[in-house]
Coordinates of C-alpha atoms and ligand atoms in Angstrom, one line a residue:
M1 CA 47.1 -85.6 20.4
T2 CA 49.8 -86.5 22.9
R3 CA 52.5 -83.9 23.3
D4 CA 55.8 -83.9 24.9
Y5 CA 55.0 -81.3 27.7
H6 CA 58.5 -81.6 29.1
A7 CA 60.1 -80.7 25.7
I8 CA 57.8 -77.7 25.4
A9 CA 58.5 -76.7 29.1
T10 CA 62.2 -76.8 28.3
I11 CA 61.6 -74.3 25.5
V12 CA 59.9 -71.7 27.7
D13 CA 62.1 -72.3 30.7
D14 CA 65.3 -71.8 28.6
A15 CA 63.9 -68.7 27.0
A16 CA 63.3 -67.3 30.6
R17 CA 66.6 -68.5 31.9
F18 CA 68.7 -67.2 29.0
A19 CA 66.5 -64.1 28.4
K20 CA 66.1 -65.0 24.8
A21 CA 62.8 -64.4 22.9
I22 CA 61.0 -67.3 21.3
P23 CA 58.2 -67.5 18.7
Q24 CA 54.7 -68.0 20.2
L25 CA 54.2 -71.7 20.8
S26 CA 50.8 -71.5 19.1
L27 CA 52.5 -70.3 15.9
N28 CA 55.2 -72.9 16.1
G29 CA 53.3 -76.2 16.0
N30 CA 52.3 -76.2 19.7
D31 CA 48.7 -74.9 19.7
L32 CA 47.9 -76.0 23.3
D33 CA 44.6 -75.8 25.1
L34 CA 44.4 -74.2 28.4
E35 CA 44.8 -77.4 30.4
E36 CA 47.8 -78.4 28.4
A37 CA 49.3 -74.9 28.9
Y38 CA 49.0 -75.3 32.7
R39 CA 50.8 -78.6 32.4
V40 CA 53.6 -77.0 30.5
Q41 CA 53.7 -74.3 33.1
A42 CA 54.0 -76.8 35.9
A43 CA 56.7 -78.7 34.1
S44 CA 58.6 -75.5 33.4
V45 CA 58.6 -74.3 37.0
A46 CA 59.5 -77.8 38.1
R47 CA 62.8 -77.3 36.2
R48 CA 63.3 -74.2 38.4
Y49 CA 62.7 -76.3 41.5
Q50 CA 65.3 -78.8 40.3
R51 CA 67.8 -75.9 40.1
G52 CA 67.1 -75.1 43.8
E53 CA 64.4 -72.4 43.5
V54 CA 61.7 -72.7 46.1
P55 CA 57.9 -71.9 45.6
S56 CA 57.1 -68.5 47.1
G57 CA 53.6 -67.8 45.9
I58 CA 51.2 -67.2 43.1
K59 CA 50.4 -64.3 40.8
M60 CA 47.1 -63.5 39.2
G61 CA 46.9 -62.1 35.6
F62 CA 44.2 -60.0 33.9
T63 CA 42.3 -59.0 37.0
S64 CA 41.8 -55.4 35.8
R65 CA 40.2 -54.0 32.7
A66 CA 43.4 -52.0 32.0
K67 CA 45.5 -55.1 31.8
Q68 CA 42.9 -57.0 29.8
V69 CA 42.6 -54.1 27.2
Q70 CA 46.4 -53.7 27.0
M71 CA 47.0 -57.4 26.2
G72 CA 43.6 -58.1 24.3
L73 CA 42.8 -61.0 26.6
S74 CA 40.1 -61.1 29.2
D75 CA 40.2 -64.4 31.1
M76 CA 41.9 -64.5 34.5
I77 CA 45.0 -66.7 34.6
W78 CA 47.6 -67.4 37.2
G79 CA 51.3 -68.2 37.5
R80 CA 53.8 -69.5 40.0
L81 CA 56.4 -67.4 41.9
T82 CA 59.7 -68.6 43.3
D83 CA 62.1 -67.1 45.8
A84 CA 64.6 -66.4 43.0
M85 CA 62.1 -64.0 41.4
R86 CA 62.0 -61.8 44.5
V87 CA 63.8 -58.4 44.1
E88 CA 64.5 -56.5 47.3
D89 CA 62.6 -53.3 47.8
G90 CA 65.2 -50.6 46.7
G91 CA 67.1 -53.2 44.7
E92 CA 68.5 -53.1 41.2
I93 CA 67.8 -55.2 38.1
R94 CA 69.8 -55.6 34.9
L95 CA 68.0 -55.4 31.6
Q96 CA 70.1 -58.2 30.2
D97 CA 68.5 -60.7 32.5
Y98 CA 65.1 -60.0 30.8
V99 CA 63.8 -60.1 27.2
H100 CA 61.6 -56.9 27.4
P101 CA 60.5 -56.3 31.0
R102 CA 57.5 -54.2 32.0
A103 CA 56.5 -53.0 35.5
E104 CA 53.0 -53.0 36.8
P105 CA 51.5 -51.7 40.1
E106 CA 50.0 -54.4 42.3
I107 CA 49.0 -55.3 45.8
A108 CA 50.6 -58.3 47.6
F109 CA 49.1 -60.5 50.2
L110 CA 51.1 -62.6 52.7
L111 CA 49.3 -65.7 53.8
N112 CA 49.5 -67.2 57.3
K113 CA 47.4 -70.3 56.5
P114 CA 47.0 -72.6 53.5
L115 CA 44.2 -71.5 51.1
T116 CA 42.4 -73.4 48.4
G117 CA 39.0 -73.9 46.8
K118 CA 35.9 -71.8 46.5
V119 CA 35.9 -69.2 49.3
T120 CA 34.3 -65.9 50.0
V121 CA 36.4 -62.8 50.2
L122 CA 36.0 -62.9 54.0
E123 CA 37.2 -66.5 54.2
A124 CA 40.1 -65.6 51.9
M125 CA 41.0 -62.6 54.1
A126 CA 41.0 -64.9 57.2
A127 CA 44.2 -66.5 55.7
V128 CA 46.0 -63.1 55.3
E129 CA 48.7 -62.0 57.6
A130 CA 49.5 -58.7 55.9
I131 CA 49.2 -56.7 52.7
A132 CA 51.7 -54.5 50.9
P133 CA 52.3 -52.3 47.9
A134 CA 54.1 -54.3 45.2
I135 CA 55.5 -54.1 41.7
E136 CA 55.5 -57.0 39.4
I137 CA 58.1 -57.1 36.7
I138 CA 56.6 -59.2 33.9
D139 CA 58.6 -60.4 30.9
S140 CA 56.9 -62.3 28.2
R141 CA 59.4 -64.6 26.5
Y142 CA 57.5 -64.3 23.3
E143 CA 58.7 -62.1 20.4
G144 CA 56.9 -58.7 20.4
F145 CA 55.3 -59.5 23.8
K146 CA 52.5 -61.1 21.8
F147 CA 50.6 -64.3 22.8
N148 CA 47.3 -66.0 23.1
L149 CA 45.9 -67.3 26.4
P150 CA 47.6 -70.8 26.3
D151 CA 50.8 -69.3 25.2
V152 CA 51.1 -66.9 28.1
V153 CA 49.9 -69.5 30.6
A154 CA 52.6 -72.0 29.4
D155 CA 55.1 -69.1 29.8
N156 CA 54.2 -69.0 33.5
T157 CA 51.9 -66.0 32.9
S158 CA 54.9 -63.8 32.1
S159 CA 56.2 -64.1 35.7
S160 CA 59.7 -62.8 36.0
S161 CA 60.4 -60.7 39.2
Y162 CA 58.4 -59.1 42.0
V163 CA 59.2 -56.4 44.5
V164 CA 57.2 -56.1 47.8
G165 CA 57.1 -53.0 50.0
A166 CA 56.5 -52.7 53.8
W167 CA 53.7 -54.9 55.2
H168 CA 50.5 -53.4 56.6
S169 CA 47.6 -54.8 58.7
P170 CA 45.0 -56.4 56.5
A171 CA 42.4 -54.7 58.6
M172 CA 42.9 -51.5 56.8
D173 CA 40.4 -50.5 54.0
F174 CA 42.4 -51.2 50.8
S175 CA 39.4 -51.4 48.5
N176 CA 40.0 -48.1 46.7
L177 CA 43.5 -46.7 47.2
G178 CA 45.2 -44.4 44.7
M179 CA 48.2 -46.1 43.0
S180 CA 50.8 -44.1 41.1
L181 CA 53.7 -45.8 39.2
E182 CA 56.5 -43.3 38.7
I183 CA 59.6 -43.6 36.5
N184 CA 62.4 -41.1 37.4
G185 CA 59.8 -39.1 39.4
V186 CA 57.3 -38.8 36.6
P187 CA 53.9 -40.6 36.9
V188 CA 53.5 -43.0 34.0
Q189 CA 50.5 -45.0 35.2
I190 CA 47.8 -43.9 37.6
G191 CA 45.0 -46.0 39.0
S192 CA 43.3 -47.4 42.0
S193 CA 43.3 -50.7 43.9
A194 CA 39.6 -50.8 43.0
A195 CA 40.6 -51.5 39.4
I196 CA 41.6 -55.0 40.5
L197 CA 38.2 -56.8 40.4
N198 CA 36.7 -53.9 42.4
H199 CA 38.6 -55.0 45.4
P200 CA 42.1 -56.7 45.4
A201 CA 40.9 -59.3 47.9
R202 CA 38.7 -60.7 45.1
A203 CA 41.9 -61.6 43.3
L204 CA 43.0 -63.7 46.3
A205 CA 39.6 -65.5 46.4
A206 CA 39.9 -66.1 42.6
A207 CA 43.3 -67.5 43.0
S208 CA 42.0 -69.9 45.7
R209 CA 39.2 -71.0 43.5
L210 CA 41.4 -71.5 40.3
L211 CA 44.1 -73.4 42.2
G212 CA 41.4 -75.5 43.9
E213 CA 40.0 -76.5 40.5
Q214 CA 43.4 -78.0 39.8
G215 CA 43.7 -79.7 43.2
L216 CA 46.4 -77.2 44.2
S217 CA 46.7 -74.9 47.2
M218 CA 48.5 -71.7 48.4
E219 CA 50.6 -72.3 51.5
A220 CA 51.3 -70.4 54.7
G221 CA 54.2 -68.0 54.1
W222 CA 53.3 -67.6 50.4
I223 CA 52.6 -64.3 48.6
L224 CA 49.7 -63.7 46.3
M225 CA 50.2 -60.9 43.7
A226 CA 46.7 -59.5 42.9
G227 CA 47.4 -58.4 39.3
G228 CA 48.2 -55.1 37.7
A229 CA 45.8 -52.3 38.5
T230 CA 46.9 -50.4 35.3
A231 CA 48.6 -51.2 32.0
A232 CA 52.2 -52.4 32.4
H233 CA 55.0 -50.0 31.6
A234 CA 58.2 -50.9 29.6
L235 CA 61.5 -50.5 31.4
N236 CA 64.6 -48.8 30.1
P237 CA 68.3 -48.6 31.4
G238 CA 68.7 -46.2 34.3
D239 CA 65.0 -46.1 35.2
D240 CA 64.2 -45.4 38.8
V241 CA 60.8 -47.2 39.3
R242 CA 58.6 -46.3 42.3
L243 CA 55.0 -47.2 43.2
Q244 CA 53.2 -45.0 45.6
V245 CA 50.1 -46.4 47.1
Q246 CA 47.8 -44.1 49.2
Q247 CA 48.0 -45.0 52.9
M248 CA 50.5 -47.8 52.2
G249 CA 53.6 -45.9 51.1
R250 CA 56.1 -46.7 48.4
V251 CA 58.0 -49.6 46.9
G252 CA 60.6 -49.5 44.2
F253 CA 63.7 -50.6 42.4
S254 CA 66.1 -49.3 39.8
V255 CA 67.3 -50.6 36.4
A256 CA 71.1 -50.6 36.0
A257 CA 72.4 -48.0 33.5
A258 CA 73.3 -49.5 30.1
Ligands
LIG1 C1 50.5 -61.5 31.4 C2 50.6 -61.4 32.9 C3 49.5 -60.5 33.4 C4 48.8 -59.1 35.4 O1 49.1 -58.5 36.5 O2 47.7 -58.9 34.9 C5 49.8 -60.0 34.8 C6 51.1 -60.4 30.7 O3 50.5 -59.3 30.6 O4 52.2 -60.5 30.1 O5 50.8 -60.2 35.4
LIG2 MG1 51.0 -58.9 37.2

């Protein structure tokens, strides 16, 4: 069956742009396979590039058991980040720009070389300039935050915003650092960087492999978000959101009051 990928991409891109929930593609006549879903994702993000956004990195999804269990899906997936998705550390977001955003504790990598293909963790780390504590703000455009794997991939793997804290040397041991996501000073999700594939660097190697399979590459200057170490936490007006990562410090943002 030939589909109009651009028409489907317009549906998910408009939903994100206007913060308006849509029915799952799979329940609405567009039961895509995974390959088609990545084509829709590419076409949807291409619309962002046409509006002047610039690629800034890649985010991994479902790299921890906690995330897989929360969403009921267990295959690793990835999405595209742009400069417009970046929220300054300490910045403020407005709920009306999102459908139903959730925050998740992550680790970010800053690349200083292109990276693609099947690589070892050591080879992947050789392309890393720095690492940082980071929060991803995911926002499924689907009603009820419900989707199957192709649905979420087509929706750019729920990519919405990301916040990166101070950069640290990648030489430090970040395999098992305590991570505490706090809302208004109260811990709501507690975990460890080890929850991300036993070592967050494995998420970088996995991203390299998965992009390589599609003939794509991460570029120098890009960021790789390793995936949530815990379940994601829904955001409310007035929330002060902080992630504390052992030995790395904190990163955060606030949600404007209603
Ligand atoms: C999909 C995005 C998953 C992660 O860190 O695992 C993700 C979703 O849960 O909506 O960003
Ligand atoms: Mg994430």
